[in-house]
XYZ file of C-alpha atoms in Angstrom:
563
model
C 49.415 -82.862 9.659
C 51.128 -80.939 12.139
C 54.165 -82.373 14.814
C 51.387 -82.992 17.741
C 49.035 -85.012 15.614
C 52.198 -86.885 13.656
C 53.520 -87.687 17.925
C 49.597 -88.855 18.256
C 49.783 -90.956 15.007
C 52.644 -92.852 15.555
C 51.958 -93.358 19.144
C 48.476 -95.015 18.133
C 50.484 -97.544 15.769
C 52.300 -99.463 18.808
C 50.111 -98.985 21.687
C 47.438 -101.457 23.056
C 44.278 -100.410 25.032
C 44.484 -102.005 28.694
C 42.540 -104.780 29.164
C 42.590 -105.570 33.045
C 42.547 -109.554 34.074
C 41.724 -111.172 37.363
C 45.018 -112.617 38.460
C 45.606 -115.877 39.641
C 47.868 -115.248 42.073
C 47.035 -112.640 44.730
C 50.547 -111.269 44.750
C 49.854 -109.761 41.358
C 45.804 -108.510 42.415
C 45.222 -104.469 42.500
C 47.849 -103.506 40.179
C 47.250 -101.974 36.852
C 50.623 -102.973 35.577
C 50.520 -106.196 36.297
C 46.921 -107.097 35.597
C 47.153 -105.359 32.040
C 49.754 -107.752 31.071
C 49.004 -111.078 29.506
C 48.104 -114.482 31.606
C 51.332 -116.091 32.905
C 52.534 -118.510 29.753
C 52.385 -122.115 30.551
C 54.387 -124.315 28.443
C 52.356 -124.861 25.431
C 52.091 -121.031 25.198
C 55.955 -121.071 24.565
C 55.440 -123.851 22.256
C 53.100 -121.972 20.179
C 55.010 -118.679 20.377
C 58.204 -119.634 20.055
C 59.000 -122.398 17.466
C 58.959 -121.407 13.779
C 59.539 -123.700 11.070
C 59.394 -122.282 7.348
C 57.502 -124.327 4.813
C 59.480 -125.663 1.598
C 56.681 -127.292 -0.535
C 57.090 -129.793 -3.086
C 56.542 -126.950 -5.645
C 59.409 -125.119 -4.663
C 61.428 -128.614 -4.528
C 61.125 -128.443 -8.429
C 61.482 -124.964 -9.035
C 64.759 -123.901 -11.073
C 67.974 -123.663 -9.532
C 68.122 -119.910 -9.131
C 64.470 -119.766 -7.554
C 65.611 -122.617 -5.408
C 68.686 -120.794 -4.352
C 66.442 -117.768 -2.689
C 64.074 -120.528 -0.963
C 67.028 -121.731 0.876
C 67.551 -118.681 2.761
C 63.897 -118.998 4.262
C 65.962 -121.647 6.670
C 67.698 -118.739 8.513
C 64.493 -118.244 10.180
C 64.256 -121.731 11.338
C 63.586 -121.629 15.209
C 63.958 -124.880 17.302
C 62.671 -124.463 21.028
C 65.085 -125.763 23.179
C 64.872 -126.632 27.267
C 67.212 -123.649 28.062
C 64.419 -121.470 26.022
C 61.871 -122.298 28.630
C 64.241 -121.597 31.566
C 65.091 -118.088 30.194
C 60.472 -117.427 29.796
C 60.177 -118.382 33.267
C 62.907 -115.909 34.682
C 61.821 -113.413 32.199
C 57.879 -113.593 33.167
C 58.920 -113.590 37.251
C 61.421 -110.911 36.565
C 58.929 -108.585 34.804
C 56.158 -109.119 37.144
C 58.016 -108.774 40.744
C 59.475 -105.603 39.379
C 55.835 -104.532 39.274
C 54.982 -105.410 42.776
C 56.686 -102.018 44.134
C 55.638 -100.121 41.205
C 51.959 -99.762 41.302
C 50.940 -96.730 39.636
C 48.012 -96.487 42.252
C 50.510 -96.078 44.560
C 51.721 -92.995 46.375
C 55.268 -94.428 46.219
C 54.948 -94.501 42.752
C 54.287 -90.745 42.646
C 57.059 -90.268 45.019
C 59.895 -91.712 43.165
C 58.859 -89.588 40.224
C 58.970 -86.331 42.157
C 62.541 -87.312 44.020
C 63.758 -87.812 40.369
C 62.272 -84.822 38.924
C 64.166 -82.959 41.909
C 67.187 -84.385 41.085
C 66.852 -83.702 37.670
C 66.595 -80.391 38.827
C 69.652 -80.351 40.892
C 71.834 -81.348 37.655
C 75.096 -81.921 38.730
C 76.208 -85.444 39.226
C 72.467 -85.906 40.608
C 72.343 -89.616 39.559
C 75.246 -90.319 42.051
C 72.866 -89.686 44.784
C 69.894 -91.826 43.797
C 70.623 -94.451 45.981
C 70.430 -92.005 49.230
C 67.464 -90.546 47.609
C 65.401 -93.467 46.837
C 66.288 -96.194 49.574
C 63.040 -95.472 51.557
C 60.885 -96.105 48.713
C 61.761 -99.882 47.890
C 62.299 -102.186 45.181
C 61.011 -105.991 44.382
C 63.243 -105.652 40.952
C 65.989 -108.290 40.301
C 68.656 -108.525 37.588
C 69.233 -111.455 35.420
C 72.435 -112.133 33.311
C 72.799 -114.138 29.894
C 76.312 -115.542 29.113
C 76.907 -117.972 26.324
C 79.136 -118.168 22.927
C 78.534 -116.338 19.832
C 75.692 -117.695 17.505
C 74.349 -119.763 20.273
C 70.901 -117.877 20.149
C 70.941 -115.503 23.102
C 69.402 -112.578 21.385
C 67.206 -114.409 19.033
C 65.566 -116.204 21.886
C 65.360 -113.195 24.409
C 63.437 -111.058 20.974
C 61.495 -113.838 20.501
C 60.264 -114.199 24.054
C 60.072 -110.293 24.663
C 57.449 -110.408 21.321
C 54.827 -112.762 23.488
C 54.019 -109.578 25.192
C 52.678 -106.075 23.895
C 55.559 -103.555 24.440
C 53.462 -100.546 25.036
C 49.936 -100.492 26.859
C 48.003 -97.255 27.436
C 46.023 -97.045 30.542
C 43.056 -94.666 30.724
C 40.594 -95.840 33.229
C 41.108 -98.618 36.193
C 37.781 -99.626 37.780
C 36.483 -96.125 37.178
C 39.508 -94.526 38.618
C 41.027 -92.111 35.843
C 44.648 -93.484 35.063
C 46.153 -91.498 32.111
C 49.751 -93.474 32.038
C 51.479 -95.165 29.457
C 53.252 -98.413 30.214
C 56.391 -99.757 28.250
C 56.478 -103.466 29.014
C 60.006 -104.243 27.657
C 62.397 -102.065 25.950
C 65.245 -103.618 24.483
C 69.214 -101.832 23.590
C 72.553 -102.687 22.117
C 75.410 -101.650 24.117
C 77.797 -99.478 22.079
C 80.533 -100.828 20.564
C 82.898 -98.644 22.384
C 81.177 -98.944 25.632
C 80.181 -95.155 25.878
C 78.016 -94.322 28.624
C 76.775 -91.165 26.632
C 76.034 -93.202 23.514
C 74.081 -95.706 25.690
C 71.709 -93.303 26.850
C 71.109 -91.505 23.841
C 70.401 -95.495 22.252
C 67.638 -95.169 25.358
C 66.360 -91.955 24.213
C 65.955 -92.905 20.477
C 64.273 -96.600 21.275
C 61.668 -94.612 23.460
C 60.957 -92.317 20.469
C 60.900 -94.935 18.233
C 57.805 -96.763 19.712
C 56.069 -93.856 21.005
C 56.860 -90.755 18.670
C 58.292 -88.875 21.259
C 61.526 -86.402 20.667
C 63.494 -87.199 23.939
C 66.677 -87.611 21.664
C 66.387 -83.952 20.743
C 65.794 -82.661 23.992
C 67.676 -84.756 26.421
C 70.543 -86.764 23.927
C 71.602 -83.541 21.903
C 70.870 -80.672 24.094
C 71.582 -81.807 27.285
C 75.011 -83.222 26.117
C 76.351 -83.923 29.923
C 76.304 -87.734 30.905
C 75.355 -86.989 34.355
C 72.156 -85.270 32.854
C 71.492 -87.990 30.341
C 71.537 -90.786 33.304
C 68.925 -88.808 35.309
C 66.569 -88.293 32.396
C 66.912 -91.801 31.034
C 65.962 -92.800 34.944
C 63.036 -90.763 34.976
C 61.581 -92.081 31.885
C 62.400 -95.290 32.728
C 60.190 -94.651 35.943
C 57.467 -92.622 34.307
C 56.901 -95.212 31.345
C 56.563 -97.778 34.083
C 59.151 -100.075 31.865
C 58.664 -103.794 33.011
C 62.267 -104.887 31.820
C 65.082 -102.855 30.149
C 67.262 -105.463 28.377
C 71.085 -104.334 27.378
C 72.603 -106.684 24.756
C 76.209 -106.886 23.645
C 77.041 -105.962 27.277
C 81.019 -107.544 26.396
C 81.027 -104.233 24.657
C 81.750 -102.226 27.941
C 85.237 -104.187 27.909
C 86.341 -101.408 25.356
C 85.792 -98.858 27.564
C 88.353 -97.205 29.833
C 86.402 -94.665 31.737
C 82.733 -95.522 31.530
C 82.549 -99.179 32.626
C 82.573 -98.911 36.339
C 80.199 -96.040 36.046
C 77.622 -98.050 33.714
C 77.901 -101.056 35.858
C 77.019 -99.102 39.047
C 74.145 -97.585 37.015
C 72.712 -101.047 36.292
C 72.432 -101.989 39.736
C 71.419 -98.694 40.938
C 68.425 -98.958 37.962
C 67.090 -102.246 39.443
C 68.069 -102.138 43.011
C 67.059 -98.520 43.812
C 64.689 -97.251 40.881
C 62.902 -100.568 40.778
C 63.570 -101.040 36.805
C 64.730 -105.015 36.264
C 67.512 -105.439 33.953
C 68.654 -108.224 32.047
C 72.227 -107.880 30.555
C 72.982 -110.420 27.642
C 76.702 -111.177 26.341
C 79.402 -113.410 25.215
C 81.519 -115.271 27.348
C 84.188 -112.003 27.481
C 81.534 -110.420 29.452
C 82.216 -112.411 32.656
C 85.800 -110.637 33.031
C 83.336 -107.917 34.041
C 82.209 -108.592 37.355
C 85.571 -110.564 38.306
C 86.631 -108.591 41.738
C 83.462 -106.906 42.327
C 80.951 -109.128 44.653
C 78.345 -106.417 44.400
C 78.247 -106.289 40.871
C 78.411 -109.680 40.313
C 75.780 -110.548 43.008
C 73.086 -107.854 41.229
C 73.878 -108.655 37.908
C 72.654 -111.964 38.441
C 70.216 -111.550 41.471
C 67.962 -113.408 39.643
C 70.115 -116.120 38.798
C 72.695 -116.205 35.909
C 72.052 -118.483 32.860
C 75.280 -119.501 30.917
C 74.229 -120.762 27.584
C 76.609 -122.872 26.027
C 76.428 -125.128 22.878
C 74.556 -128.422 22.552
C 76.404 -131.374 23.096
C 76.886 -134.273 20.499
C 74.820 -136.889 22.896
C 72.254 -134.794 23.984
C 68.540 -135.541 23.119
C 68.143 -131.309 22.093
C 70.798 -131.945 19.451
C 69.108 -135.397 17.949
C 65.918 -133.102 17.547
C 67.512 -129.824 16.806
C 69.241 -131.752 13.770
C 66.350 -133.827 12.890
C 63.925 -131.071 12.226
C 66.720 -128.948 10.770
C 67.223 -131.768 8.410
C 63.696 -131.380 7.215
C 63.966 -128.401 5.181
C 65.910 -129.681 1.957
C 65.279 -128.016 -0.958
C 66.850 -130.142 -3.308
C 65.668 -132.663 -6.064
C 66.377 -135.759 -4.198
C 65.393 -136.463 -0.278
C 68.955 -137.025 1.260
C 68.276 -139.589 4.511
C 69.911 -138.264 7.732
C 72.467 -140.719 8.574
C 74.540 -141.577 11.651
C 77.628 -140.346 9.534
C 76.199 -137.064 8.190
C 75.214 -136.250 11.914
C 78.636 -136.759 13.208
C 80.235 -134.530 10.514
C 77.525 -131.909 10.999
C 78.389 -131.720 14.667
C 82.211 -131.914 13.796
C 81.855 -128.915 11.718
C 79.856 -126.718 13.777
C 80.257 -128.051 17.565
C 76.513 -127.740 18.574
C 76.471 -124.060 18.070
C 73.068 -123.456 16.150
C 73.600 -120.652 13.980
C 76.757 -122.186 12.746
C 75.076 -125.248 12.347
C 71.983 -123.633 10.159
C 74.616 -121.758 8.125
C 76.494 -124.731 7.125
C 73.203 -126.853 6.332
C 72.219 -123.412 3.979
C 75.541 -123.443 2.266
C 75.818 -127.177 1.757
C 72.409 -127.156 -0.258
C 73.711 -124.120 -2.385
C 77.420 -126.112 -3.023
C 75.055 -129.175 -4.299
C 72.693 -127.430 -6.032
C 75.305 -125.905 -8.967
C 77.255 -128.890 -8.603
C 77.405 -130.213 -12.230
C 78.543 -133.453 -10.871
C 76.086 -134.241 -8.680
C 72.901 -134.577 -11.231
C 70.520 -136.028 -8.286
C 71.131 -133.256 -5.943
C 72.265 -135.600 -3.077
C 74.161 -134.373 0.143
C 77.365 -136.425 0.976
C 79.665 -135.738 3.859
C 82.121 -134.476 1.785
C 79.737 -131.810 0.759
C 79.463 -130.822 4.204
C 83.206 -130.938 5.141
C 84.112 -129.268 2.025
C 81.382 -126.389 2.651
C 82.744 -125.636 6.088
C 86.376 -125.688 4.947
C 86.172 -123.398 2.184
C 82.646 -121.261 2.523
C 83.181 -121.219 6.309
C 86.753 -120.457 6.350
C 86.928 -117.947 8.767
C 85.325 -119.366 11.335
C 87.773 -122.491 11.424
C 90.251 -121.419 14.317
C 87.638 -120.722 16.614
C 85.946 -124.390 15.750
C 88.954 -126.210 15.918
C 90.099 -124.593 19.317
C 86.734 -125.732 20.684
C 86.573 -129.147 18.983
C 90.485 -130.132 20.444
C 89.342 -128.166 23.427
C 92.818 -126.072 23.395
C 92.704 -124.019 26.609
C 95.621 -121.589 24.637
C 93.796 -120.923 21.596
C 90.301 -120.590 23.228
C 91.733 -118.085 25.359
C 92.319 -115.929 22.159
C 88.914 -116.154 20.962
C 87.447 -115.297 24.270
C 83.554 -115.235 23.329
C 84.101 -119.278 23.541
C 84.895 -119.518 26.773
C 82.188 -120.787 29.341
C 82.018 -121.781 33.226
C 81.845 -125.520 32.876
C 80.777 -125.640 36.652
C 77.561 -123.504 35.850
C 76.814 -125.625 32.638
C 77.078 -128.878 34.353
C 74.307 -127.529 37.219
C 72.262 -126.257 34.520
C 72.958 -129.432 32.517
C 71.371 -131.472 34.925
C 68.440 -129.212 35.977
C 67.247 -129.244 31.845
C 67.331 -133.026 31.543
C 63.900 -133.659 32.397
C 62.587 -131.045 29.690
C 64.365 -132.483 26.807
C 61.782 -135.391 26.670
C 59.063 -133.463 27.146
C 59.975 -130.448 24.764
C 60.794 -133.681 22.255
C 57.784 -135.202 22.428
C 55.608 -131.850 22.394
C 57.309 -130.856 19.419
C 56.981 -133.963 17.418
C 52.783 -134.061 18.619
C 52.771 -130.563 17.294
C 54.393 -130.800 14.208
C 52.311 -133.437 13.147
C 48.738 -131.496 13.927
C 46.987 -129.822 11.006
C 46.338 -126.852 13.245
C 50.529 -126.285 13.351
C 50.714 -126.791 9.624
C 47.904 -124.395 9.308
C 49.732 -121.961 11.612
C 52.898 -122.373 9.817
C 51.230 -121.652 5.876
C 49.418 -118.976 7.320
C 52.100 -117.057 9.108
C 54.240 -117.277 5.813
C 51.684 -116.014 3.399
C 50.670 -113.543 6.103
C 54.409 -112.355 6.028
C 55.028 -112.779 2.087
C 51.910 -110.639 1.694
C 52.429 -107.667 4.360
C 55.992 -107.269 3.200
C 54.944 -106.804 -0.696
C 53.017 -103.345 0.506
C 50.056 -103.574 -1.508
C 47.703 -103.264 1.583
C 48.695 -99.771 3.374
C 45.207 -99.330 4.458
C 45.147 -102.827 6.478
C 47.152 -103.330 9.593
C 49.545 -106.563 9.648
C 47.085 -108.231 12.965
C 44.047 -107.555 10.076
C 46.024 -109.234 7.317
C 47.172 -112.445 9.595
C 42.963 -112.868 10.778
C 42.222 -112.838 6.985
C 44.914 -115.154 5.529
C 44.536 -117.300 8.513
C 40.857 -118.125 7.782
C 41.373 -118.899 4.203
C 43.990 -121.186 5.254
C 41.480 -123.246 7.494
C 38.797 -123.293 5.487
C 40.954 -124.875 2.585
C 42.418 -128.271 2.663
C 45.598 -129.181 4.514
C 46.981 -130.581 1.040
C 46.038 -127.112 -1.404
C 49.083 -126.017 -3.242
C 50.620 -122.849 -1.428
C 50.436 -120.767 -4.744
C 46.703 -121.387 -4.937
C 46.204 -120.260 -1.131
C 48.266 -116.970 -1.863
C 46.326 -115.753 -4.781
C 43.056 -116.686 -2.726
C 44.568 -114.431 -0.064
C 45.714 -111.766 -2.347
C 42.211 -111.466 -4.105
C 40.461 -111.392 -0.644
C 42.803 -108.655 0.630
C 42.502 -106.628 -2.195
C 38.653 -106.860 -2.079
C 38.929 -106.000 1.450
C 41.107 -102.887 0.735
C 38.555 -101.644 -1.591
C 35.695 -101.621 0.857
C 37.811 -99.833 3.157
C 38.152 -97.019 0.820
C 34.365 -96.543 0.489
C 34.178 -96.399 4.228
C 34.141 -93.115 6.237
C 37.380 -92.746 8.204
C 36.619 -92.982 11.920
C 38.732 -90.086 13.799
C 40.439 -91.880 16.933
C 39.582 -89.929 20.188
C 42.138 -87.654 21.665
C 43.521 -87.929 24.916
C 41.620 -86.070 27.664
C 44.690 -83.175 27.615
C 45.004 -83.004 23.781
C 41.397 -82.576 23.412
C 41.403 -79.727 25.850
C 44.105 -78.442 23.579
C 42.141 -78.835 19.993
C 39.333 -76.919 21.438
C 40.960 -74.086 22.861
C 42.828 -73.611 19.241
C 39.292 -74.136 18.118
C 37.791 -71.402 20.123
C 40.824 -69.309 19.908
C 41.994 -69.066 23.217
C 45.059 -69.751 24.747
C 45.245 -73.762 25.729
C 47.187 -72.405 28.846
C 44.006 -70.676 30.191
C 41.608 -73.323 29.384
C 44.045 -75.793 31.077
C 44.039 -73.319 34.153
C 40.040 -72.864 33.913
C 39.822 -76.803 34.282
C 41.936 -76.831 37.443
C 44.889 -79.021 35.443
C 47.124 -75.815 36.163
C 47.479 -73.885 39.427
C 48.057 -70.328 39.908
C 52.101 -70.319 40.391
C 51.820 -67.094 42.932
C 48.838 -68.540 44.856
C 50.646 -71.953 45.214
C 53.897 -70.025 46.478
C 52.358 -68.257 48.964
C 50.158 -71.007 49.739
C 53.858 -73.009 50.241
C 55.105 -70.265 52.046
C 52.038 -69.936 54.899
C 52.194 -73.751 55.475
């Protein structure tokens, strides 16, 4: 397989063919980028896609200690929808869609923006500094969103889970019988480099584009062109060319480590959104608030669609109550320990409402009980929780103590845990109405056969796909087969028996596929012309020129001179 074929193969793995849908809102009609998107999600859709509660069966609980130690690690994948997740989803949904309003690929302004960016690339020297002046007349409908919160609160997990609800790459070929050879990247997420280096950020951008499209932009623009200003222009051009719906930059607080690029990178994010029209989401710990102090323009643009300050759950909140109740069901010990008020208070005391700490504390406490010879019945006590926090989570105790005691002097030393209390109070009032609604909806969903079947099929599909035994099947095909088998069996069927049945069915499907003739994926128009030219031993340039894809440079030159 040559490089061109290999690139095309990589591309086909991730791209979805555009299916255009009638829009409920007139604002979003007649725009291929918007019509190819999934419908606007309801709260039920978010619950369906977002929540993940790993299954721990009775057979798991009766397994030997060495196996149960591994089973406990499943709890790390536990995701509990909270009111703030619905807020983030709504902001993200409007951010992407509104950003496309001024970037309709059928509109002449879309092509005009690409033309101007191409001209600035040719000018090279500090061209990115003049983007605002050169592109202002085209206009932008893009906004920015900043999400600030303490470490371990679940910001990154939430945004990644929400982004996965959208296809990442969509391939457009025809829109209402109009040829539209366009690749759309709905979302792109990269991390801000630890040293806050602008050049490294650009390379991360090229590398991520290469990963999902099978291109070679990192080699072309990242290494061969080492000037940061030039890389910024190429980064901007690619973001426009591929119609990126939203660019998510995580760990934005790393910019504080940069002495030279901090101001330039922030200005670039503002320009990307305000001028080029690419919506941005900046995610960071509470340290990131320092980046916007004293610069009203950057602060305003970083949160033009609102800033979300994401704090820990309070002990009295309904969301904490339901979070800990759901988490507590994931026990893998001989005896089931009841969740008493004392245990709740102990867990909160040790984790202070930080989700990542609560989940890890729960796992480590069970591991401690699992191998405790003095606790043959494997019952969890408040003392076990306190001992686990003190011994196994010793490294974070100073930070937890600072939060618990509200010691401002100590909290300043750990800037990741500082938050804007005024913003939090306002956000808390807005979120109260969702707590009861989410709680009731989740409880109802957890008890349904449909939810249990979905959870079981997801777990089996993930395990079998990870085994690597069915390389001829796509992960989506494995999920469909497993789902059918789980749904046709009683809900109380033994998990291992279900898994074995799925294994047999998938093996059968793989054997059948080996006997089928492989269907060749049709090439895109330009690639098809290229292949045909090689077969006829003609130069691709001449064939493309004959089909009017390439203009004669001399004719074009004299035409422009004459005009």
